[in-house]
Coordinates of C-alpha atoms and ligand atoms in Angstrom, one line a residue:
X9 CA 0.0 0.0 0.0
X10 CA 1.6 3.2 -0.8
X11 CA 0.2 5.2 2.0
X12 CA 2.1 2.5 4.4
X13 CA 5.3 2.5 3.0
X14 CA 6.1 5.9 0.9
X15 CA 6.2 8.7 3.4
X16 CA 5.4 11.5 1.3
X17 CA 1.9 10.0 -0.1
X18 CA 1.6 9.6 4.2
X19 CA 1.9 13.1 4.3
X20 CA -0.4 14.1 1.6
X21 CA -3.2 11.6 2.6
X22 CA -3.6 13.4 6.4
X23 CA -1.1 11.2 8.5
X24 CA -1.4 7.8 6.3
X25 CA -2.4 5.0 7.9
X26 CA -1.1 1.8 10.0
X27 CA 2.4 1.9 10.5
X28 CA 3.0 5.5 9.2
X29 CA 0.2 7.0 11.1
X30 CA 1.5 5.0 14.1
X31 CA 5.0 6.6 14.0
X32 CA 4.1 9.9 12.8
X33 CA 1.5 10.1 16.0
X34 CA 4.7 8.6 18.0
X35 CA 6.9 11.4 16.6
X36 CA 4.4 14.0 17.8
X37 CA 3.6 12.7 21.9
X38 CA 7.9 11.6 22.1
X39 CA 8.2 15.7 20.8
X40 CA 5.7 17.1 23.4
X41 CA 7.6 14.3 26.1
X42 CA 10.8 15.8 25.2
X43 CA 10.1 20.0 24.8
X44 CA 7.4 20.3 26.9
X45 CA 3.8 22.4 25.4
X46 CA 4.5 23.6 21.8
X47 CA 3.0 25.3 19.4
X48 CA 1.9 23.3 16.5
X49 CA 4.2 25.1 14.4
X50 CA 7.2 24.1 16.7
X51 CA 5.8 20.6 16.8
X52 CA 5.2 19.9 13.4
X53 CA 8.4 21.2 12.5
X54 CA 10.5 18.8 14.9
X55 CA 8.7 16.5 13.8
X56 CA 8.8 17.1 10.2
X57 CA 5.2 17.1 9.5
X58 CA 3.5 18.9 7.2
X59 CA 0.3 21.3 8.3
X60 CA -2.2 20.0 7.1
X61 CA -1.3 16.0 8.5
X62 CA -0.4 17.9 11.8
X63 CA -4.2 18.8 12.1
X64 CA -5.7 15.4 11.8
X65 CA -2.7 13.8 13.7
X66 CA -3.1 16.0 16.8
X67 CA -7.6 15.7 16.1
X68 CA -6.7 12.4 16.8
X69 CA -4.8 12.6 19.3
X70 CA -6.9 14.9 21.2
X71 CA -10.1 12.4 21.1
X72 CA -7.6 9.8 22.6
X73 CA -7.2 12.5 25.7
X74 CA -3.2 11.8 24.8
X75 CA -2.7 15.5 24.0
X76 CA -4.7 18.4 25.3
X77 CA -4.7 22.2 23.9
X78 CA -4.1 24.5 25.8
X79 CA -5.1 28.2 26.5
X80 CA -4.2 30.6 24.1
X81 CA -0.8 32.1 23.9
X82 CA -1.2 36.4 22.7
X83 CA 2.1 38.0 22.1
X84 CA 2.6 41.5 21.7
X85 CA 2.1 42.4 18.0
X86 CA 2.4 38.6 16.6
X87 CA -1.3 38.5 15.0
X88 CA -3.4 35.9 15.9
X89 CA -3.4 34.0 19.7
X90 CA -1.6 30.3 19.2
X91 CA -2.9 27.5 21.5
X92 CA 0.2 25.2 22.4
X93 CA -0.6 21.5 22.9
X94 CA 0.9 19.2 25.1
X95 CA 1.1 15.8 26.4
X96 CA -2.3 15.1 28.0
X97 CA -2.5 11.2 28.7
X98 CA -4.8 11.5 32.1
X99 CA -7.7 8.8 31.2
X100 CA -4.8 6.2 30.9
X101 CA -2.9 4.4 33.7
X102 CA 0.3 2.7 34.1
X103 CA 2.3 0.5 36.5
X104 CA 5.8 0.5 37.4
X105 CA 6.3 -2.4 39.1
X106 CA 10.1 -3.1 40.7
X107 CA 10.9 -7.1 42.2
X108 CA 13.3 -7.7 44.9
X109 CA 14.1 -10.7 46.6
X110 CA 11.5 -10.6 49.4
X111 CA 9.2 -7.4 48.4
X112 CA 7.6 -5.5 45.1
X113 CA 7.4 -1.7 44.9
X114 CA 4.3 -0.7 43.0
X115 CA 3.8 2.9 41.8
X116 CA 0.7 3.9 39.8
X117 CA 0.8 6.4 37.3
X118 CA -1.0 8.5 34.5
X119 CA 0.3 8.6 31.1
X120 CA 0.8 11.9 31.2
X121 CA 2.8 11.6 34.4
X122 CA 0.4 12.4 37.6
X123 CA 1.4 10.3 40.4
X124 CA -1.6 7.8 41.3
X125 CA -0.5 5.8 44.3
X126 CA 2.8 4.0 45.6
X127 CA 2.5 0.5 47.5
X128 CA 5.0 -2.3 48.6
X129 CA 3.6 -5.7 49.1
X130 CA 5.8 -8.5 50.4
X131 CA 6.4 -11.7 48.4
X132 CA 8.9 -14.0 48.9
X133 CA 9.9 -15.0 45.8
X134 CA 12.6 -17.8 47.0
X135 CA 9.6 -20.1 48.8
X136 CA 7.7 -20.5 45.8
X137 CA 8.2 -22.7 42.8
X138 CA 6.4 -20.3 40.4
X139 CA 7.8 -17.0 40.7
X140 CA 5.6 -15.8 38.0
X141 CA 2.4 -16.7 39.2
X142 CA 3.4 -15.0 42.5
X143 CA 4.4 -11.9 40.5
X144 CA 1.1 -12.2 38.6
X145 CA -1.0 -12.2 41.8
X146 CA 0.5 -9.0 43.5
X147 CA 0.2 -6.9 40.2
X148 CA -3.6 -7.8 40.4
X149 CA -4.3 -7.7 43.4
X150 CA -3.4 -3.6 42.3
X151 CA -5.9 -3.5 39.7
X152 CA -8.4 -1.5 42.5
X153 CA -6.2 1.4 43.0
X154 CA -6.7 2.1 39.4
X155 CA -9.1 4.9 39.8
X156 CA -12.9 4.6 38.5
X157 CA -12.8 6.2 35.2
X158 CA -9.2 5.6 34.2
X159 CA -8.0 2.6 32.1
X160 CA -5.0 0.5 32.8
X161 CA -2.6 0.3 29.4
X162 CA 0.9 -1.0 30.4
X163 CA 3.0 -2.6 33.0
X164 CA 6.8 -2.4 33.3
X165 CA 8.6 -4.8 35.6
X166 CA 11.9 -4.4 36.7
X167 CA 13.6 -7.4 37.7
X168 CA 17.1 -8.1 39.1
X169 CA 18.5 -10.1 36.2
X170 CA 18.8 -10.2 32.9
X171 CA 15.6 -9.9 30.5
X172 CA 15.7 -12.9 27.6
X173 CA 15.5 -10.8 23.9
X174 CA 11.9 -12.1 23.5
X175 CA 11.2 -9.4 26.4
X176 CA 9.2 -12.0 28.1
X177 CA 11.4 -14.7 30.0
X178 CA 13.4 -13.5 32.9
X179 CA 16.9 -14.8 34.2
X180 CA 18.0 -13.8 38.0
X181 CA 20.5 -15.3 40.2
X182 CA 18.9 -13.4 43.1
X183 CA 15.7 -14.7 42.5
X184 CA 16.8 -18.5 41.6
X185 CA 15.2 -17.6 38.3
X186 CA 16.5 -19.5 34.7
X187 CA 14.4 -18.3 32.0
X188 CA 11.0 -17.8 34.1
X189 CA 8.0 -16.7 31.8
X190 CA 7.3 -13.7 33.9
X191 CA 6.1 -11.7 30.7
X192 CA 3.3 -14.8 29.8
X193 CA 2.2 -15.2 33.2
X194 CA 1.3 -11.5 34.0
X195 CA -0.5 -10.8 30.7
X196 CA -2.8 -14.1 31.2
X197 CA -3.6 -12.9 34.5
X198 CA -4.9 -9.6 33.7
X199 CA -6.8 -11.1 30.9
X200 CA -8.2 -13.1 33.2
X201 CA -9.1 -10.0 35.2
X202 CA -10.7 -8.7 32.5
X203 CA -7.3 -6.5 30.8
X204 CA -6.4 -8.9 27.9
X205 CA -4.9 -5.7 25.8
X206 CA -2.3 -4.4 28.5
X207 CA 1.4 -3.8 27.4
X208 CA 3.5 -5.9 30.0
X209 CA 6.9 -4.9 29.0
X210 CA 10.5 -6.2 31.1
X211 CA 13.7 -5.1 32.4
X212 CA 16.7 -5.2 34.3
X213 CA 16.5 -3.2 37.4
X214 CA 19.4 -1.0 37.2
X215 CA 18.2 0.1 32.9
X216 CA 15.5 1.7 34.5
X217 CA 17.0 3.5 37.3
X218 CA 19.8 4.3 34.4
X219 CA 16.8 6.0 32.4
X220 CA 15.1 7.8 34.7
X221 CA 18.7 9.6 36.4
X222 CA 19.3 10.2 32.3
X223 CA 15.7 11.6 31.7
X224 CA 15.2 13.6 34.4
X225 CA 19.1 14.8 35.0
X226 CA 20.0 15.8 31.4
X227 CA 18.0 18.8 30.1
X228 CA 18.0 17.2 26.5
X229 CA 18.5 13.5 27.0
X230 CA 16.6 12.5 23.6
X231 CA 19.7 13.5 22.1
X232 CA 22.4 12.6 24.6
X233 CA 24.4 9.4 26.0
X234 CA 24.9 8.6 29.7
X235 CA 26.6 6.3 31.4
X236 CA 24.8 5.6 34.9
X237 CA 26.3 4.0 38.2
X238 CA 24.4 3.2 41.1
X239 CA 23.1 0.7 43.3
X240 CA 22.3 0.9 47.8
X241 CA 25.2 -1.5 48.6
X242 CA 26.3 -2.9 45.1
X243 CA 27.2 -1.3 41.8
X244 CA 24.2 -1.7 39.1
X245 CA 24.7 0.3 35.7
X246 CA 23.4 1.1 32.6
X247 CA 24.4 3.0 29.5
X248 CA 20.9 5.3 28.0
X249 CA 21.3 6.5 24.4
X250 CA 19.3 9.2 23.2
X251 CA 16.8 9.1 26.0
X252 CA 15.9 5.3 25.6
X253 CA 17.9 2.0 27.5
X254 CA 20.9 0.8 25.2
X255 CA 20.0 -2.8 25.7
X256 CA 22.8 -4.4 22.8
X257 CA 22.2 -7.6 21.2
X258 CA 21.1 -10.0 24.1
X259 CA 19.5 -7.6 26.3
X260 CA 22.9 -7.4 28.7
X261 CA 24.3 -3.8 27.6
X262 CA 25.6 -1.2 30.0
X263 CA 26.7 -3.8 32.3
X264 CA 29.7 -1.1 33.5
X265 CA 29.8 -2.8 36.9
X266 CA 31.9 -5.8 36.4
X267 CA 34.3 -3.8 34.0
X268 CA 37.9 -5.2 35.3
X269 CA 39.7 -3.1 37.4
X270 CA 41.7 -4.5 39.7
X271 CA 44.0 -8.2 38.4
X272 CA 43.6 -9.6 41.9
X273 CA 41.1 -8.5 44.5
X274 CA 38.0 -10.5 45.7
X275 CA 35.4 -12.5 44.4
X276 CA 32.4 -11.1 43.2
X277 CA 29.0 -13.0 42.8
X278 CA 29.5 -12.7 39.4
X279 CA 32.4 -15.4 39.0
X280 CA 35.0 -12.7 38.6
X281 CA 38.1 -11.6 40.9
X282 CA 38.7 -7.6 41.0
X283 CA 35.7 -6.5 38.8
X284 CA 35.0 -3.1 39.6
X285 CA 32.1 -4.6 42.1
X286 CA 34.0 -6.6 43.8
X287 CA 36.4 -3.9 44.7
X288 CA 34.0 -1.0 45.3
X289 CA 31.1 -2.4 46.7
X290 CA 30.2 -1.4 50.6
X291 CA 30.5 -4.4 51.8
X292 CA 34.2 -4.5 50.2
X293 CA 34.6 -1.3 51.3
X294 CA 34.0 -1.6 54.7
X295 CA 36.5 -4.1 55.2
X296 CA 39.5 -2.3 53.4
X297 CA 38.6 0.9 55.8
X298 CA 38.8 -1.8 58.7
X299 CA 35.1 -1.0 60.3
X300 CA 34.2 -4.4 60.4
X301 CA 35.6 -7.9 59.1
X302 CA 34.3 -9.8 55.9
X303 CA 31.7 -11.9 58.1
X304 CA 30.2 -8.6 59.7
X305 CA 29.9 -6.4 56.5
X306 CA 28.2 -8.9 54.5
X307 CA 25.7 -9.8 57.2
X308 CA 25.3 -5.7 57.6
X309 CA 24.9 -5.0 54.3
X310 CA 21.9 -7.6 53.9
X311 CA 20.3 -6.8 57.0
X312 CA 20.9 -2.6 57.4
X313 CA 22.2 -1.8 54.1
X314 CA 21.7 2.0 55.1
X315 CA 23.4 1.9 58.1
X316 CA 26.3 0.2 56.6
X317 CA 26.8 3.3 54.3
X318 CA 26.4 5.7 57.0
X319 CA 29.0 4.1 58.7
X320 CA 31.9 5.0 55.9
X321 CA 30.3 8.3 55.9
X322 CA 30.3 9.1 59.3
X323 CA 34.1 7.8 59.5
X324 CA 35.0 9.6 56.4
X325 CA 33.4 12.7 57.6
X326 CA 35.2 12.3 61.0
X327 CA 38.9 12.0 59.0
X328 CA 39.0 8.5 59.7
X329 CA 42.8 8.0 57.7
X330 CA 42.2 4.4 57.0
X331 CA 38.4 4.7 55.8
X332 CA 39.3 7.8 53.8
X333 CA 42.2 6.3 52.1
X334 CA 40.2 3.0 51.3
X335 CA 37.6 5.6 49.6
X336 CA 40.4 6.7 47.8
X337 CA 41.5 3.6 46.4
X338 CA 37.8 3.2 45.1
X339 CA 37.4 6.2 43.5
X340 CA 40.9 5.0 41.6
X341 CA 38.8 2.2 40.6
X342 CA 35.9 3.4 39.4
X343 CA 37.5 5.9 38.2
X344 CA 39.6 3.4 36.0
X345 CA 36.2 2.1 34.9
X346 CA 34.7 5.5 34.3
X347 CA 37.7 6.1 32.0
X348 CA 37.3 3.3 29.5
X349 CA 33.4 3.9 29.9
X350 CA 34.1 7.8 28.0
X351 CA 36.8 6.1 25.8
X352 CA 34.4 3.5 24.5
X353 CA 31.0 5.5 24.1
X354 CA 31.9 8.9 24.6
X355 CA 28.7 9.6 27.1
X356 CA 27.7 13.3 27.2
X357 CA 27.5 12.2 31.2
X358 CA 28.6 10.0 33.5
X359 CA 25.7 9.6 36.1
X360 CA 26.6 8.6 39.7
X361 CA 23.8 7.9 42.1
X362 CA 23.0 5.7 44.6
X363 CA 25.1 4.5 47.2
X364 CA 28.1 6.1 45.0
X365 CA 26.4 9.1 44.6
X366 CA 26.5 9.7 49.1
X367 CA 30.6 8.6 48.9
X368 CA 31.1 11.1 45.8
X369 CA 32.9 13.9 47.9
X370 CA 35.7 11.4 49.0
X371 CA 35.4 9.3 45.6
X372 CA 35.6 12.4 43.1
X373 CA 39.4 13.2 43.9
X374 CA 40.8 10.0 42.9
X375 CA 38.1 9.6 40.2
X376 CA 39.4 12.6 38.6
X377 CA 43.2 12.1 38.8
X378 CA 42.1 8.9 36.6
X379 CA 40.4 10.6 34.0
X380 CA 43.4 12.8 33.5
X381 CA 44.9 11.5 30.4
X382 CA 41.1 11.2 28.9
X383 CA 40.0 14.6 29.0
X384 CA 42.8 16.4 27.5
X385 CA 41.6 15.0 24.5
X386 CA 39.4 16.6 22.8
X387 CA 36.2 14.4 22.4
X388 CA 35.7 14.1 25.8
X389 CA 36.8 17.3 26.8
X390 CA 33.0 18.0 27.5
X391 CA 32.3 15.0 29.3
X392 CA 30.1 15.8 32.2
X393 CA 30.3 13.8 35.9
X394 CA 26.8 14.4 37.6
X395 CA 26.1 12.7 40.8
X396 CA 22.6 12.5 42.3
X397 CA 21.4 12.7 45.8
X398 CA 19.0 9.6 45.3
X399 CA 17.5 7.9 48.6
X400 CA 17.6 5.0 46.5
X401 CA 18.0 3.9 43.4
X402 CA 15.0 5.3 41.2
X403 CA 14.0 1.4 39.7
X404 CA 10.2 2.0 40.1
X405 CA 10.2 5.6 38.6
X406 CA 11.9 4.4 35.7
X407 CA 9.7 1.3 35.4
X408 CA 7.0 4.1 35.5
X409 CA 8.5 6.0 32.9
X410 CA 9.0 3.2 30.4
X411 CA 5.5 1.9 30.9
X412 CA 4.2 5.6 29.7
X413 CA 6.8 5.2 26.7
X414 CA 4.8 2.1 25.9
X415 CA 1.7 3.9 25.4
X416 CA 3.5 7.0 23.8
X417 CA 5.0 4.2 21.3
X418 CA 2.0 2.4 20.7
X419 CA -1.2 5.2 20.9
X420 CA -3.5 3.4 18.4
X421 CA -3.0 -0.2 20.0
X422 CA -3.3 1.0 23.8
X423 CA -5.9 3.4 23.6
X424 CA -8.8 4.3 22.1
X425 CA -10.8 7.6 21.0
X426 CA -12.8 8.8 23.9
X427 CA -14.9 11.3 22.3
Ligands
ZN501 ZN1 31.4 -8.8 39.3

């Protein structure tokens, strides 16, 4: 069909249909996501639409409440008022839902990015033989905070491990997962509550956190690359290009926090000696500042992960010599690992947050001498370190985010016209 595949008959026919009209409506809610209320003008411009398709697009997009007009704009000798539009989305609700070992954090949301409600339920995943189904049953038994007279559309999980390239089957070595069909599961139990049409889209943990610290730290992260590093007790990581998770081929990019950094040094749970986790994680970290042996820190950091950070600050704060020299060492470290990070993908930002975000003032020093010879060169002259005050790391807000990208992606399946 020509109006699906030539983009200039799209144009001319008011939007085209299927596919085209699909990705031209995409371009226009990703634009308003991005800049904020536009003018039509603006939009259709950064978007590369023509007038006349910009009217039907955003008619359409108006009767789906996914973009709302707003009150006119009068300037000062410029002829006739404009009326901006921007990103509406309030009739339609999403999930972000973020699995640990023995709890889920729900939050609700509306596509347009009100806050609906926040819960964590318990669920202990390692008693149970279906980790799905368990999964399953606490995102329905949320179904009634949905509020009467909004719809459900998508779901984003965030999981621990390592989502299969299907986006459906889940691996995690802290949940005892190996290939769990947490994707199938979820979707046949809201059918079976009556929401067969829900997107349930998966993802590691530490992407999402990676996406939300890029989307809400960099002022234009649809065209920007970061490189985030966070985690409450150990390193998680995740490389975001141009405002979306860089996933690679098998699902597995951006994993920065087993980069090798040390040729000795102790085991991580990931099989390797001296990966930049096992050097600079708290529970390492506490040791080398001698605040507790190996037996204590890793009981601490399970048990009072906050507490266990306070700790190295408090002592580092205090001029501790041993705790602010072993804080030393790992800011050499990571920064060793931040260094080949800006060599190989030459991020506009390198994001710290989390747990590395609190030790940043004693990190920074050492992180810096390492990035040295780097910077002198031109391309990454520029780089920028940012480090975030998070409480912890923002998995659910992310999952939130990409479960409002699904709807933004996919207007024509997820919604319908309303009026
Ligand atoms: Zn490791």
């Amino acid at each position: 069909m020509a109006e699906a595949t030539g983009f200039k008959d799209g144009l001319s026919r008011g939007g085209g249909s299927g596919e085209l009209r699909q990705s031209n409506l995409t371009a226009i809610l990703r634009f308003l996501r991005d800049h904020g209320a536009s003018s039509r003008h603006d939009t259709a411009r950064g978007c590369g639409l023509g007038v006349s398709t910009m009217t039907d697009l955003v008619g359409d997009l108006r009767a789906r409440r996914l973009v709302a007009e707003l009150d006119p704009i009068r300037r000062p000798g410029a002829g006739r008022p404009t009326r901006p539009i921007a990103l509406d989305g309030e009739p339609w609700c999403v999930m972000g839902v973020h699995v640990e070992v023995e709890r889920v954090h729900v939050r609700g949301a509306t596509v347009g990015g009100t806050d609906l409600w926040q819960e964590t339920a318990e669920a202990v995943f390692a008693e149970h033989h279906d980790g799905a189904a368990v999964l399953a049953d606490v995102i329905v038994a949320q179904l009634p905070n949905v509020p009467e007279g909004q719809q459900l559309v998508a779901v984003e999980i965030a999981v621990p491990g390592y989502v299969a390239t299907d986006g459906q089957s889940v691996s995690s070595r802290a949940l005892g997962w190996d290939g769990v069909g947490v994707g199938k599961a979820v979707r046949s139990a809201l059918a079976d509550a009556g929401l067969p049409d829900v997107s349930v889209g998966l993802s590691s943990d530490f992407h999402l956190a990676g996406l939300f610290a890029a989307r809400s730290l960099l002022s234009d992260a649809s065209s920007t690359v970061a490189a985030y590093f966070g985690g409450v007790s150990e390193v998680g990581s995740a490389l975001v290009v141009n405002g979306e998770i860089f996933r690679g081929a098998g699902g597995g990019a951006g994993d920065l926090a087993h980069l090798h950094v040390q040729l000795d040094g102790t085991r991580c749970w990931c099989g390797r000696h001296g990966c930049l986790n096992s050097v600079i994680r708290v529970q390492e970290l506490l040791v080398q500042a001698g605040l507790h042996d190996e037996e204590a820190a890793a009981e601490l950091v399970v048990t009072d992960p906050d507490a266990a950070l306070s700790l190295l600050v408090d002592a580092a704060n205090a001029g501790d010599t041993r705790v602010v020299e072993a804080l030393e060492k790992a800011g050499s470290a990571l920064g060793r690992a931040v260094d080949d990070v800006v060599g190989s993908v030459n991020p506009h930002a390198v994001v710290l947050g989390g747990y590395l975000g609190r030790l940043a003032p004693f990190l920074l020093p050492a992180l810096d001498r390492q990035l040295r010879a780097r910077v002198h060169e031109g391309p990454y002259a520029d780089t920028r370190i940012l480090v975030t005050d998070e409480a912890e790391p923002p998995v659910a807000a992310g999952a939130v985010l990409a479960a409002r990208d699904a709807c933004l992606y996919d207007p024509l399946g997820l919604t319908t016209p309303l009026r």
